[in-house]
Coordinates of C-alpha atoms and ligand atoms in Angstrom, one line a residue:
X456 CA 67.4 76.5 100.2
X457 CA 63.8 78.2 100.1
X458 CA 63.1 79.2 96.4
X459 CA 60.1 81.3 95.2
X460 CA 58.0 79.7 92.4
X461 CA 59.5 82.3 90.1
X462 CA 63.0 81.4 91.1
X463 CA 62.6 77.7 90.5
X464 CA 60.9 78.5 87.1
X465 CA 64.4 80.2 86.3
X466 CA 66.5 77.6 87.7
X467 CA 64.7 75.0 85.9
X468 CA 65.0 76.7 82.6
X469 CA 61.5 77.9 81.8
X470 CA 63.1 81.3 80.9
X471 CA 66.1 80.1 78.9
X472 CA 69.1 78.3 79.5
X473 CA 71.1 81.3 80.2
X474 CA 69.3 82.7 82.8
X475 CA 69.2 79.2 84.4
X476 CA 72.8 79.0 84.6
X477 CA 72.8 82.6 86.1
X478 CA 70.3 81.4 88.7
X479 CA 72.5 78.0 89.3
X480 CA 75.5 80.0 90.1
X481 CA 73.6 82.4 92.6
X482 CA 72.1 79.7 94.3
X483 CA 75.2 78.0 94.6
X484 CA 76.9 80.8 95.8
X485 CA 74.1 81.7 98.3
X486 CA 74.4 77.9 99.7
X487 CA 78.1 78.2 100.3
X488 CA 77.5 81.4 102.2
X489 CA 74.7 79.8 104.4
X490 CA 71.9 81.8 102.9
X491 CA 68.4 80.2 103.5
X492 CA 66.8 82.1 100.6
X493 CA 67.5 85.0 98.0
X494 CA 66.4 88.5 98.3
X495 CA 64.9 90.5 95.3
X496 CA 67.2 93.5 94.4
X497 CA 66.2 96.9 93.3
X498 CA 69.7 97.6 91.4
X499 CA 72.9 96.1 90.7
X500 CA 76.3 97.8 90.2
X501 CA 79.0 95.7 88.2
X502 CA 82.7 96.5 88.5
X503 CA 85.8 95.2 87.2
X504 CA 85.0 96.1 83.5
X505 CA 88.3 97.4 82.4
X506 CA 89.7 95.6 79.7
X507 CA 92.9 95.2 81.7
X508 CA 91.0 93.6 84.5
X509 CA 88.8 91.2 82.2
X510 CA 91.4 90.2 79.6
X511 CA 90.3 88.3 76.2
X512 CA 88.4 85.5 78.3
X513 CA 86.6 88.1 80.6
X514 CA 85.7 90.0 77.7
X515 CA 84.2 86.8 75.8
X516 CA 82.5 85.8 79.1
X517 CA 80.2 88.8 79.1
X518 CA 80.0 88.7 75.3
X519 CA 78.8 85.4 75.5
X520 CA 76.0 86.4 78.2
X521 CA 74.9 89.1 75.9
X522 CA 74.9 86.7 72.6
X523 CA 72.3 84.5 74.5
X524 CA 69.9 87.4 74.4
X525 CA 70.1 87.7 78.1
X526 CA 68.9 91.2 79.8
X527 CA 69.2 92.5 83.3
X528 CA 66.3 92.3 85.4
X529 CA 66.9 95.3 87.5
X530 CA 68.7 98.8 86.7
X531 CA 72.4 98.1 86.5
X532 CA 75.1 100.4 86.3
X533 CA 78.7 100.1 85.6
X534 CA 82.0 101.1 87.3
X535 CA 84.8 103.0 85.4
X536 CA 86.5 101.4 82.4
X537 CA 90.0 101.6 81.3
X538 CA 90.0 104.9 79.5
X539 CA 88.1 107.9 78.9
X540 CA 86.0 106.8 75.7
X541 CA 86.1 110.5 74.4
X542 CA 90.0 111.2 74.9
X543 CA 91.3 107.9 74.5
X544 CA 93.7 109.1 71.8
X545 CA 95.2 111.6 74.3
X546 CA 95.5 109.1 77.0
X547 CA 97.5 106.9 74.6
X548 CA 95.2 103.8 74.3
X549 CA 96.2 101.4 71.5
X550 CA 93.7 100.3 69.0
X551 CA 93.7 96.6 70.4
X552 CA 93.0 97.9 73.9
X553 CA 90.1 100.1 72.5
X554 CA 88.5 97.5 70.8
X555 CA 88.6 95.2 73.5
X556 CA 87.2 98.1 76.0
X557 CA 84.4 98.9 73.6
X558 CA 83.4 95.2 73.4
X559 CA 82.6 95.0 77.1
X560 CA 80.7 98.3 76.8
X561 CA 78.6 97.1 73.8
X562 CA 78.0 93.6 75.4
X563 CA 76.9 95.4 78.8
X564 CA 74.7 97.9 77.2
X565 CA 73.1 95.3 74.9
X566 CA 72.0 93.6 77.9
X567 CA 70.4 96.7 79.3
X568 CA 73.1 98.2 81.5
X569 CA 73.2 102.0 82.0
X570 CA 77.0 102.3 81.2
X571 CA 77.8 105.1 83.4
X572 CA 81.2 104.1 83.7
X573 CA 81.5 105.6 87.2
X574 CA 82.0 104.4 90.7
X575 CA 79.4 106.9 92.3
X576 CA 76.1 105.2 91.2
X577 CA 74.8 106.2 94.5
X578 CA 74.6 110.0 93.1
X579 CA 73.6 108.9 89.5
X580 CA 70.8 106.8 90.6
X581 CA 70.6 106.9 94.4
X582 CA 68.9 104.0 96.2
X583 CA 66.5 104.5 99.2
X584 CA 66.7 103.5 102.6
X585 CA 66.1 99.7 103.1
X586 CA 66.6 98.8 99.4
X587 CA 68.2 95.7 98.7
X588 CA 71.2 96.0 96.1
X589 CA 73.8 93.8 94.6
X590 CA 76.8 96.1 94.3
X591 CA 80.4 95.5 93.5
X592 CA 82.5 98.5 94.2
X593 CA 83.6 99.0 97.7
X594 CA 83.3 102.8 97.9
X595 CA 79.7 102.4 96.3
X596 CA 78.6 99.6 99.0
X597 CA 80.1 101.5 102.0
X598 CA 78.3 104.7 100.8
X599 CA 74.9 102.8 100.1
X600 CA 75.0 100.9 103.4
X601 CA 76.4 103.4 105.7
X602 CA 75.0 106.8 104.6
X603 CA 71.8 105.7 102.8
X604 CA 70.9 102.6 104.9
X605 CA 70.4 100.4 101.8
X606 CA 71.8 96.9 102.0
X607 CA 74.3 95.3 100.1
X608 CA 77.2 93.0 100.5
X609 CA 80.7 93.9 99.0
X610 CA 79.9 91.6 95.6
X611 CA 82.5 90.4 93.1
X612 CA 82.4 92.0 89.7
X613 CA 81.3 88.9 87.5
X614 CA 79.0 87.7 90.5
X615 CA 77.1 90.9 90.4
X616 CA 76.4 90.4 86.6
X617 CA 74.6 87.2 87.3
X618 CA 72.7 88.7 90.4
X619 CA 71.7 91.4 87.9
X620 CA 70.4 89.0 85.4
X621 CA 68.4 87.3 88.0
X622 CA 67.5 90.3 90.0
X623 CA 68.3 88.3 93.4
X624 CA 71.2 88.3 96.0
X625 CA 71.6 85.8 98.6
X626 CA 70.0 86.9 101.6
X627 CA 72.9 86.9 103.9
X628 CA 75.5 89.1 105.5
X629 CA 74.4 92.9 105.3
X630 CA 71.2 92.3 103.7
X631 CA 69.8 90.8 107.1
X632 CA 69.1 92.7 110.4
X633 CA 71.6 90.5 112.3
X634 CA 74.3 91.0 109.8
X635 CA 74.3 94.9 110.2
X636 CA 74.8 94.6 113.9
X637 CA 78.1 96.4 114.8
X638 CA 80.9 94.3 116.2
X639 CA 83.4 96.8 117.4
X640 CA 83.3 100.3 118.7
X641 CA 85.7 102.8 117.7
X642 CA 86.2 106.3 119.4
X643 CA 87.4 109.0 117.3
X644 CA 87.5 111.8 120.1
X645 CA 91.4 111.8 120.2
X646 CA 91.8 112.4 116.3
X647 CA 88.7 114.5 115.2
X648 CA 89.9 118.1 115.8
X649 CA 93.3 117.4 113.9
X650 CA 91.4 115.6 110.9
X651 CA 88.8 118.6 111.0
X652 CA 91.7 121.0 110.8
X653 CA 93.7 119.2 108.3
X654 CA 91.2 117.8 106.2
X655 CA 92.5 114.4 106.3
X656 CA 89.3 112.4 106.0
X657 CA 90.7 110.0 103.6
X658 CA 93.6 109.0 106.1
X659 CA 91.1 108.7 108.6
X660 CA 89.0 106.1 106.7
X661 CA 92.3 104.1 105.9
X662 CA 93.3 104.0 109.5
X663 CA 90.0 102.8 110.6
X664 CA 90.2 99.9 108.0
X665 CA 93.5 99.0 108.9
X666 CA 92.7 98.6 112.7
X667 CA 89.2 97.1 112.5
X668 CA 90.0 94.9 108.9
X669 CA 86.8 93.2 109.1
X670 CA 83.2 93.3 110.6
X671 CA 81.1 96.4 111.4
X672 CA 82.4 99.3 113.3
X673 CA 80.5 101.6 115.1
X674 CA 82.3 105.3 115.2
X675 CA 81.7 107.5 118.0
X676 CA 82.8 111.3 118.2
X677 CA 83.6 111.4 114.6
X678 CA 85.0 114.8 113.0
X679 CA 81.8 116.9 112.2
X680 CA 83.5 117.1 108.6
X681 CA 82.3 113.6 107.8
X682 CA 78.8 114.9 107.7
X683 CA 79.7 116.6 104.3
X684 CA 79.1 114.1 101.5
X685 CA 82.6 114.8 99.9
X686 CA 84.5 114.1 102.9
X687 CA 82.4 111.0 103.9
X688 CA 82.9 109.5 100.7
X689 CA 86.8 109.8 100.7
X690 CA 86.6 108.5 104.2
X691 CA 84.6 105.4 103.4
X692 CA 86.6 104.6 100.0
X693 CA 89.5 104.4 101.9
X694 CA 87.6 102.2 104.7
X695 CA 87.4 100.0 101.9
X696 CA 90.7 100.0 100.5
X697 CA 92.2 98.9 103.8
X698 CA 89.7 96.3 104.7
X699 CA 86.8 93.9 103.8
X700 CA 84.2 96.3 105.9
X701 CA 81.0 96.9 104.0
X702 CA 79.4 99.1 106.6
X703 CA 80.5 101.6 108.8
X704 CA 78.1 103.0 111.5
X705 CA 79.2 106.4 112.1
X706 CA 77.5 108.7 114.6
X707 CA 75.4 111.7 113.2
X708 CA 75.7 110.4 109.6
X709 CA 74.6 106.6 109.5
X710 CA 70.5 106.5 109.6
X711 CA 71.0 103.0 111.5
X712 CA 73.7 104.5 114.3
X713 CA 72.4 103.6 117.7
X714 CA 74.7 103.5 120.8
X715 CA 75.5 100.1 121.7
X716 CA 76.7 99.1 125.3
X717 CA 79.0 95.9 125.9
X718 CA 81.0 96.2 122.6
X719 CA 84.6 96.2 122.6
X720 CA 86.1 99.7 122.3
X721 CA 89.3 101.0 120.3
X722 CA 90.5 104.6 120.9
X723 CA 91.9 105.9 117.7
X724 CA 95.3 107.6 118.4
X725 CA 97.0 110.4 117.0
X726 CA 100.2 108.8 116.4
X727 CA 98.6 106.0 114.3
X728 CA 97.0 108.7 112.0
X729 CA 100.6 110.2 111.5
X730 CA 101.8 106.8 110.3
X731 CA 99.3 107.0 107.7
X732 CA 99.9 110.4 106.7
X733 CA 103.6 109.8 106.6
X734 CA 103.3 106.7 104.4
X735 CA 103.0 108.7 101.5
X736 CA 105.3 111.5 101.3
X737 CA 106.7 111.2 97.7
X738 CA 108.6 114.5 97.1
X739 CA 108.3 113.9 93.4
X740 CA 105.1 115.0 91.9
X741 CA 104.4 114.7 88.4
X742 CA 100.7 115.7 88.6
X743 CA 97.9 116.1 90.8
X744 CA 95.2 113.8 90.7
X745 CA 91.7 114.1 92.2
X746 CA 88.7 112.1 92.1
X747 CA 88.7 108.6 93.7
X748 CA 85.8 108.4 94.3
X749 CA 84.8 110.0 91.0
X750 CA 83.8 113.9 91.6
X751 CA 80.2 114.6 91.7
X752 CA 78.9 117.8 90.0
X753 CA 78.9 119.6 93.2
X754 CA 82.4 118.9 94.1
X755 CA 83.2 120.1 90.4
X756 CA 81.7 123.4 91.3
X757 CA 83.5 123.6 94.6
X758 CA 86.7 122.9 92.7
X759 CA 86.1 125.5 90.3
X760 CA 85.5 128.0 93.2
X761 CA 88.7 127.1 95.1
X762 CA 90.7 127.7 91.7
X763 CA 88.9 131.0 90.6
X764 CA 91.3 133.8 90.3
X765 CA 94.4 131.6 90.5
X766 CA 97.0 130.1 88.3
X767 CA 97.2 126.7 87.9
X768 CA 100.8 126.0 87.7
X769 CA 101.1 122.1 88.1
X770 CA 99.5 119.5 86.2
X771 CA 96.2 118.7 87.8
X772 CA 93.9 115.9 86.6
X773 CA 90.3 115.5 87.4
X774 CA 88.4 112.1 87.4
X775 CA 84.5 112.3 87.2
X776 CA 81.6 110.6 85.6
X777 CA 80.2 111.6 82.1
X778 CA 76.9 112.2 84.2
X779 CA 78.7 114.7 86.3
X780 CA 80.3 116.4 83.0
X781 CA 77.2 116.8 81.5
X782 CA 75.4 118.4 84.5
X783 CA 78.3 120.8 85.3
X784 CA 79.1 121.4 81.6
X785 CA 79.8 125.1 82.0
X786 CA 82.0 124.5 85.2
X787 CA 83.9 121.8 83.4
X788 CA 84.7 124.3 80.4
X789 CA 85.9 127.0 83.0
X790 CA 88.1 124.3 84.8
X791 CA 89.6 123.3 81.5
X792 CA 90.3 126.8 80.7
X793 CA 92.3 127.3 83.6
X794 CA 94.2 124.2 82.6
X795 CA 92.7 121.4 84.5
X796 CA 92.7 118.0 82.6
X797 CA 89.1 116.5 83.1
X798 CA 88.6 112.9 82.4
X799 CA 85.7 110.6 82.8
X800 CA 84.7 106.9 82.3
X801 CA 88.0 106.0 83.8
X802 CA 90.0 106.7 87.1
X803 CA 93.5 107.0 87.8
X804 CA 93.5 103.5 89.2
X805 CA 91.8 101.7 86.7
X806 CA 93.1 103.7 83.8
X807 CA 96.8 104.0 82.9
X808 CA 98.7 107.0 84.2
X809 CA 101.9 106.0 82.6
X810 CA 100.4 106.7 79.3
X811 CA 99.8 109.9 80.1
X812 CA 103.4 110.4 81.2
X813 CA 103.2 110.0 85.0
X814 CA 105.6 108.3 87.5
X815 CA 104.4 110.0 90.4
X816 CA 101.6 112.0 91.6
X817 CA 99.8 113.7 94.5
X818 CA 96.4 112.5 95.6
X819 CA 93.8 113.1 98.3
X820 CA 92.7 109.8 98.4
X821 CA 94.3 107.2 100.5
X822 CA 92.4 104.4 98.3
X823 CA 94.1 105.8 95.2
X824 CA 97.3 106.3 97.1
X825 CA 97.5 102.5 98.2
X826 CA 96.3 101.2 94.7
X827 CA 98.7 103.4 92.6
X828 CA 101.5 102.5 94.9
X829 CA 101.0 99.0 94.2
X830 CA 101.2 100.0 90.7
X831 CA 104.7 101.1 91.3
X832 CA 103.7 105.0 91.2
X833 CA 105.3 107.3 93.8
X834 CA 102.6 108.9 95.9
X835 CA 102.4 111.8 98.0
X836 CA 99.0 112.1 99.9
X837 CA 97.5 115.3 101.1
X838 CA 94.0 117.1 101.6
X839 CA 92.4 118.5 98.7
X840 CA 93.0 121.8 100.1
X841 CA 96.5 121.2 100.1
X842 CA 96.6 119.8 96.8
X843 CA 95.0 122.8 95.4
X844 CA 97.6 125.1 97.1
X845 CA 100.4 122.9 95.5
X846 CA 98.8 123.1 92.1
X847 CA 98.4 126.9 92.1
X848 CA 101.7 127.7 94.4
Ligands
LIG925 FE1 86.3 105.0 91.9 FE2 88.7 104.6 90.7 FE3 88.4 105.4 93.0 S1 86.7 103.1 90.6 S2 86.6 104.9 94.1 S3 87.8 106.6 91.3 S4 89.7 103.5 92.5

């Protein structure tokens, strides 16, 4: 493996033992993946930081790195944690869990992380076309690659910490030109009108992931609504939930989309989409949960506009970033006045809905539906508009 002089120095311990260990792991992983060199990254995004994910051992691992005095070499953001750090008492978080989570946050922050506790780093700190990143969080990876044209593999949570420390990622997969070539074509002509009319972008993404599973789909004739950021985010998050895909080249959306001849072509069918929408039809709905991925400030405004003049009769919970709450502070106050519960720093999946008294819920995110079902909740999947009708009926 070719290493630059600076990388060699780090590996040889010139900048300290802790950094050398991080570099050693990054180089080993790169070799296993078949990379011939590393690539400088412009940012990192760390996921899996909930105390539930990490456990005592994981927390200690991050603390040990921080105790060595290590600092992130590049701007590094952090995914949602196990609870809202301001509303933890309301969320029924015990003091042991609180302490564990805060130790993670303190350690990451002392290493220089921007602890946004959100899965939409592409809105808070958007990368540029062609930037190389080390992001761990599938919805963020898919958005960065597919909509912005930045380059990142789907990194693992702990590995992204090491990449952030050395400022490098293995130059392999989606970092390379060849690794970004489409592997299969998918035509959405037969489903586009239905999706457009119903707003089922999330189910569409889940279906795409279930069909393609791996590789890079080239999407022809997508519904026009996929050009809207909120729809494409719901779509891509669900692609990530049902597959290992990290880049989807969408006609009219992705800067790198080019028509390619000779690829195997799959025609999406309505019956397959119905299978997805029929999968989550719970009649029992304790609450409506929106915000997977986290809502942007613009989506909070949209939500308020859709609810204005109506009465919220059903428990409606919204998950967003602290940054979005600050940007849209007035809107959030108005939403709360309408009875909407707004949470930051966490989400319906990494947090614990049971401590909020929920056994069932309705969501507009097939990603959330998938993970919440695995956690034992009964789920109803619908479009955002349908959910708001349900909340106000
Ligand atoms: Fe984000 Fe949680 Fe969904 S991290 S993408 S809101 S599962």
